[in-house]
JSON list of C-alpha atoms in Angstrom, two decimals:
[
{"chain": "A", "resi": 152, "resn": "UNK", "atom": "CA", "xyz": [-115.67, -12.86, -7.06]},
{"chain": "A", "resi": 153, "resn": "UNK", "atom": "CA", "xyz": [-112.51, -12.44, -9.33]},
{"chain": "A", "resi": 154, "resn": "UNK", "atom": "CA", "xyz": [-109.40, -10.79, -7.80]},
{"chain": "A", "resi": 155, "resn": "UNK", "atom": "CA", "xyz": [-108.84, -7.22, -8.74]},
{"chain": "A", "resi": 156, "resn": "UNK", "atom": "CA", "xyz": [-106.75, -6.50, -12.18]},
{"chain": "A", "resi": 157, "resn": "UNK", "atom": "CA", "xyz": [-103.15, -5.66, -11.05]},
{"chain": "A", "resi": 158, "resn": "UNK", "atom": "CA", "xyz": [-103.75, -7.51, -7.56]},
{"chain": "A", "resi": 159, "resn": "UNK", "atom": "CA", "xyz": [-101.92, -10.66, -6.61]},
{"chain": "A", "resi": 160, "resn": "UNK", "atom": "CA", "xyz": [-103.95, -13.05, -4.37]},
{"chain": "A", "resi": 161, "resn": "UNK", "atom": "CA", "xyz": [-101.68, -15.06, -1.96]},
{"chain": "A", "resi": 162, "resn": "UNK", "atom": "CA", "xyz": [-104.06, -17.63, -0.86]},
{"chain": "A", "resi": 163, "resn": "UNK", "atom": "CA", "xyz": [-106.40, -19.97, -3.26]},
{"chain": "A", "resi": 164, "resn": "UNK", "atom": "CA", "xyz": [-109.16, -19.98, -0.90]},
{"chain": "A", "resi": 165, "resn": "UNK", "atom": "CA", "xyz": [-111.73, -17.49, -1.69]},
{"chain": "A", "resi": 166, "resn": "UNK", "atom": "CA", "xyz": [-113.28, -17.55, 1.89]},
{"chain": "A", "resi": 167, "resn": "UNK", "atom": "CA", "xyz": [-110.28, -15.37, 2.91]},
{"chain": "A", "resi": 168, "resn": "UNK", "atom": "CA", "xyz": [-110.79, -11.46, 2.63]},
{"chain": "A", "resi": 169, "resn": "UNK", "atom": "CA", "xyz": [-107.88, -8.87, 1.74]},
{"chain": "A", "resi": 170, "resn": "UNK", "atom": "CA", "xyz": [-107.18, -8.16, 5.79]},
{"chain": "A", "resi": 171, "resn": "UNK", "atom": "CA", "xyz": [-106.88, -11.99, 6.66]},
{"chain": "A", "resi": 172, "resn": "UNK", "atom": "CA", "xyz": [-104.72, -12.71, 3.88]},
{"chain": "A", "resi": 173, "resn": "UNK", "atom": "CA", "xyz": [-102.60, -9.80, 4.55]},
{"chain": "A", "resi": 174, "resn": "UNK", "atom": "CA", "xyz": [-102.40, -11.05, 8.13]},
{"chain": "A", "resi": 175, "resn": "UNK", "atom": "CA", "xyz": [-101.37, -14.57, 6.96]},
{"chain": "A", "resi": 176, "resn": "UNK", "atom": "CA", "xyz": [-98.42, -13.20, 4.88]},
{"chain": "A", "resi": 177, "resn": "UNK", "atom": "CA", "xyz": [-97.21, -10.94, 7.57]},
{"chain": "A", "resi": 178, "resn": "UNK", "atom": "CA", "xyz": [-97.26, -13.99, 10.03]},
{"chain": "A", "resi": 179, "resn": "UNK", "atom": "CA", "xyz": [-95.61, -16.36, 7.44]},
{"chain": "A", "resi": 180, "resn": "UNK", "atom": "CA", "xyz": [-92.96, -13.45, 6.55]},
{"chain": "A", "resi": 181, "resn": "UNK", "atom": "CA", "xyz": [-92.06, -13.16, 10.28]},
{"chain": "A", "resi": 182, "resn": "UNK", "atom": "CA", "xyz": [-91.58, -17.07, 10.90]},
{"chain": "A", "resi": 183, "resn": "UNK", "atom": "CA", "xyz": [-89.22, -16.75, 7.49]},
{"chain": "A", "resi": 184, "resn": "UNK", "atom": "CA", "xyz": [-87.32, -13.87, 9.31]},
{"chain": "A", "resi": 185, "resn": "UNK", "atom": "CA", "xyz": [-86.79, -15.77, 12.62]},
{"chain": "A", "resi": 186, "resn": "UNK", "atom": "CA", "xyz": [-85.62, -18.80, 10.31]},
{"chain": "A", "resi": 187, "resn": "UNK", "atom": "CA", "xyz": [-83.15, -16.53, 8.72]},
{"chain": "A", "resi": 188, "resn": "UNK", "atom": "CA", "xyz": [-81.77, -15.01, 11.88]},
{"chain": "A", "resi": 189, "resn": "UNK", "atom": "CA", "xyz": [-81.54, -18.60, 13.13]},
{"chain": "A", "resi": 190, "resn": "UNK", "atom": "CA", "xyz": [-79.77, -19.76, 10.01]},
{"chain": "A", "resi": 191, "resn": "UNK", "atom": "CA", "xyz": [-77.05, -16.50, 10.41]},
{"chain": "A", "resi": 192, "resn": "UNK", "atom": "CA", "xyz": [-76.58, -17.41, 13.75]},
{"chain": "A", "resi": 193, "resn": "UNK", "atom": "CA", "xyz": [-75.83, -21.13, 13.28]},
{"chain": "A", "resi": 194, "resn": "UNK", "atom": "CA", "xyz": [-73.39, -19.90, 10.25]},
{"chain": "A", "resi": 195, "resn": "UNK", "atom": "CA", "xyz": [-71.53, -17.45, 12.26]},
{"chain": "A", "resi": 196, "resn": "UNK", "atom": "CA", "xyz": [-71.13, -20.02, 15.12]},
{"chain": "A", "resi": 197, "resn": "UNK", "atom": "CA", "xyz": [-69.52, -22.56, 12.51]},
{"chain": "A", "resi": 198, "resn": "UNK", "atom": "CA", "xyz": [-67.27, -20.07, 11.25]},
{"chain": "A", "resi": 199, "resn": "UNK", "atom": "CA", "xyz": [-65.96, -19.01, 14.84]},
{"chain": "A", "resi": 200, "resn": "UNK", "atom": "CA", "xyz": [-65.08, -22.84, 15.36]},
{"chain": "A", "resi": 201, "resn": "UNK", "atom": "CA", "xyz": [-63.52, -23.26, 12.17]},
{"chain": "A", "resi": 202, "resn": "UNK", "atom": "CA", "xyz": [-61.33, -20.21, 13.02]},
{"chain": "A", "resi": 203, "resn": "UNK", "atom": "CA", "xyz": [-60.83, -21.79, 16.26]},
{"chain": "A", "resi": 204, "resn": "UNK", "atom": "CA", "xyz": [-59.00, -25.04, 14.79]},
{"chain": "A", "resi": 205, "resn": "UNK", "atom": "CA", "xyz": [-56.29, -22.48, 13.96]},
{"chain": "A", "resi": 206, "resn": "UNK", "atom": "CA", "xyz": [-56.44, -20.02, 16.34]},
{"chain": "A", "resi": 207, "resn": "UNK", "atom": "CA", "xyz": [-57.00, -21.61, 19.83]},
{"chain": "A", "resi": 208, "resn": "UNK", "atom": "CA", "xyz": [-53.92, -23.60, 21.23]},
{"chain": "A", "resi": 209, "resn": "UNK", "atom": "CA", "xyz": [-55.89, -26.93, 21.76]},
{"chain": "A", "resi": 210, "resn": "UNK", "atom": "CA", "xyz": [-57.88, -26.31, 18.38]},
{"chain": "A", "resi": 211, "resn": "UNK", "atom": "CA", "xyz": [-61.35, -25.87, 20.31]},
{"chain": "A", "resi": 212, "resn": "UNK", "atom": "CA", "xyz": [-63.61, -22.99, 20.41]},
{"chain": "A", "resi": 213, "resn": "UNK", "atom": "CA", "xyz": [-66.32, -22.65, 23.01]},
{"chain": "A", "resi": 214, "resn": "UNK", "atom": "CA", "xyz": [-69.21, -20.01, 22.62]},
{"chain": "A", "resi": 215, "resn": "UNK", "atom": "CA", "xyz": [-67.21, -17.87, 24.65]},
{"chain": "A", "resi": 216, "resn": "UNK", "atom": "CA", "xyz": [-63.58, -18.51, 24.32]},
{"chain": "A", "resi": 217, "resn": "UNK", "atom": "CA", "xyz": [-60.85, -21.16, 23.18]},
{"chain": "A", "resi": 218, "resn": "UNK", "atom": "CA", "xyz": [-61.48, -24.05, 25.34]},
{"chain": "A", "resi": 219, "resn": "UNK", "atom": "CA", "xyz": [-58.31, -25.27, 27.40]},
{"chain": "A", "resi": 220, "resn": "UNK", "atom": "CA", "xyz": [-57.93, -28.95, 27.61]},
{"chain": "A", "resi": 221, "resn": "UNK", "atom": "CA", "xyz": [-55.85, -30.58, 30.29]},
{"chain": "A", "resi": 222, "resn": "UNK", "atom": "CA", "xyz": [-52.50, -31.73, 28.79]},
{"chain": "A", "resi": 223, "resn": "UNK", "atom": "CA", "xyz": [-53.01, -34.90, 30.26]},
{"chain": "A", "resi": 224, "resn": "UNK", "atom": "CA", "xyz": [-55.90, -35.44, 28.12]},
{"chain": "A", "resi": 225, "resn": "UNK", "atom": "CA", "xyz": [-53.88, -35.11, 25.14]},
{"chain": "A", "resi": 226, "resn": "UNK", "atom": "CA", "xyz": [-50.65, -37.25, 26.58]},
{"chain": "A", "resi": 227, "resn": "UNK", "atom": "CA", "xyz": [-53.21, -40.05, 27.04]},
{"chain": "A", "resi": 228, "resn": "UNK", "atom": "CA", "xyz": [-54.70, -39.54, 23.61]},
{"chain": "A", "resi": 229, "resn": "UNK", "atom": "CA", "xyz": [-51.00, -40.12, 22.17]},
{"chain": "A", "resi": 230, "resn": "UNK", "atom": "CA", "xyz": [-50.39, -43.09, 24.27]},
{"chain": "A", "resi": 231, "resn": "UNK", "atom": "CA", "xyz": [-53.56, -44.54, 23.07]},
{"chain": "A", "resi": 232, "resn": "UNK", "atom": "CA", "xyz": [-52.27, -44.29, 19.41]},
{"chain": "A", "resi": 233, "resn": "UNK", "atom": "CA", "xyz": [-49.36, -45.40, 20.04]},
{"chain": "A", "resi": 234, "resn": "UNK", "atom": "CA", "xyz": [-50.56, -48.96, 20.92]},
{"chain": "A", "resi": 235, "resn": "UNK", "atom": "CA", "xyz": [-53.18, -49.14, 18.17]},
{"chain": "A", "resi": 236, "resn": "UNK", "atom": "CA", "xyz": [-52.71, -47.46, 14.90]},
{"chain": "A", "resi": 237, "resn": "UNK", "atom": "CA", "xyz": [-56.26, -47.14, 13.08]},
{"chain": "A", "resi": 238, "resn": "UNK", "atom": "CA", "xyz": [-56.66, -45.58, 9.61]},
{"chain": "A", "resi": 239, "resn": "UNK", "atom": "CA", "xyz": [-56.27, -41.90, 9.91]},
{"chain": "A", "resi": 240, "resn": "UNK", "atom": "CA", "xyz": [-54.10, -41.90, 13.08]},
{"chain": "A", "resi": 241, "resn": "UNK", "atom": "CA", "xyz": [-50.77, -40.38, 11.39]},
{"chain": "A", "resi": 242, "resn": "UNK", "atom": "CA", "xyz": [-53.30, -37.12, 10.59]},
{"chain": "A", "resi": 243, "resn": "UNK", "atom": "CA", "xyz": [-54.51, -36.87, 14.14]},
{"chain": "A", "resi": 244, "resn": "UNK", "atom": "CA", "xyz": [-50.73, -37.48, 15.58]},
{"chain": "A", "resi": 245, "resn": "UNK", "atom": "CA", "xyz": [-49.52, -34.51, 13.03]},
{"chain": "A", "resi": 246, "resn": "UNK", "atom": "CA", "xyz": [-52.49, -32.42, 14.47]},
{"chain": "A", "resi": 247, "resn": "UNK", "atom": "CA", "xyz": [-51.50, -32.85, 17.81]},
{"chain": "A", "resi": 248, "resn": "UNK", "atom": "CA", "xyz": [-47.58, -32.51, 17.16]},
{"chain": "A", "resi": 249, "resn": "UNK", "atom": "CA", "xyz": [-48.31, -29.20, 15.57]},
{"chain": "A", "resi": 250, "resn": "UNK", "atom": "CA", "xyz": [-49.98, -28.01, 18.69]},
{"chain": "A", "resi": 251, "resn": "UNK", "atom": "CA", "xyz": [-47.04, -28.88, 20.70]}
]
């Protein structure tokens, strides 16, 4: 039977009745909302991590607060950079020097 005038059919199958079609539509919308909420939370996490680069002392933000890295780790990194100078080292040195 053809669809009633003014009514939009979601499925292309003629075997589904209106109630089944409504259930499938609601199920699909629930999945879309879950994906949207996950995307929103991951976007907020990215924004906080980006802001943590400028706000946190060691430029690293964990889920709950700024990460406190041991200063020996940074000192060791600087010593390793002084011994070998790969491309982009000057940028890394400038970022670490800015945090001191």
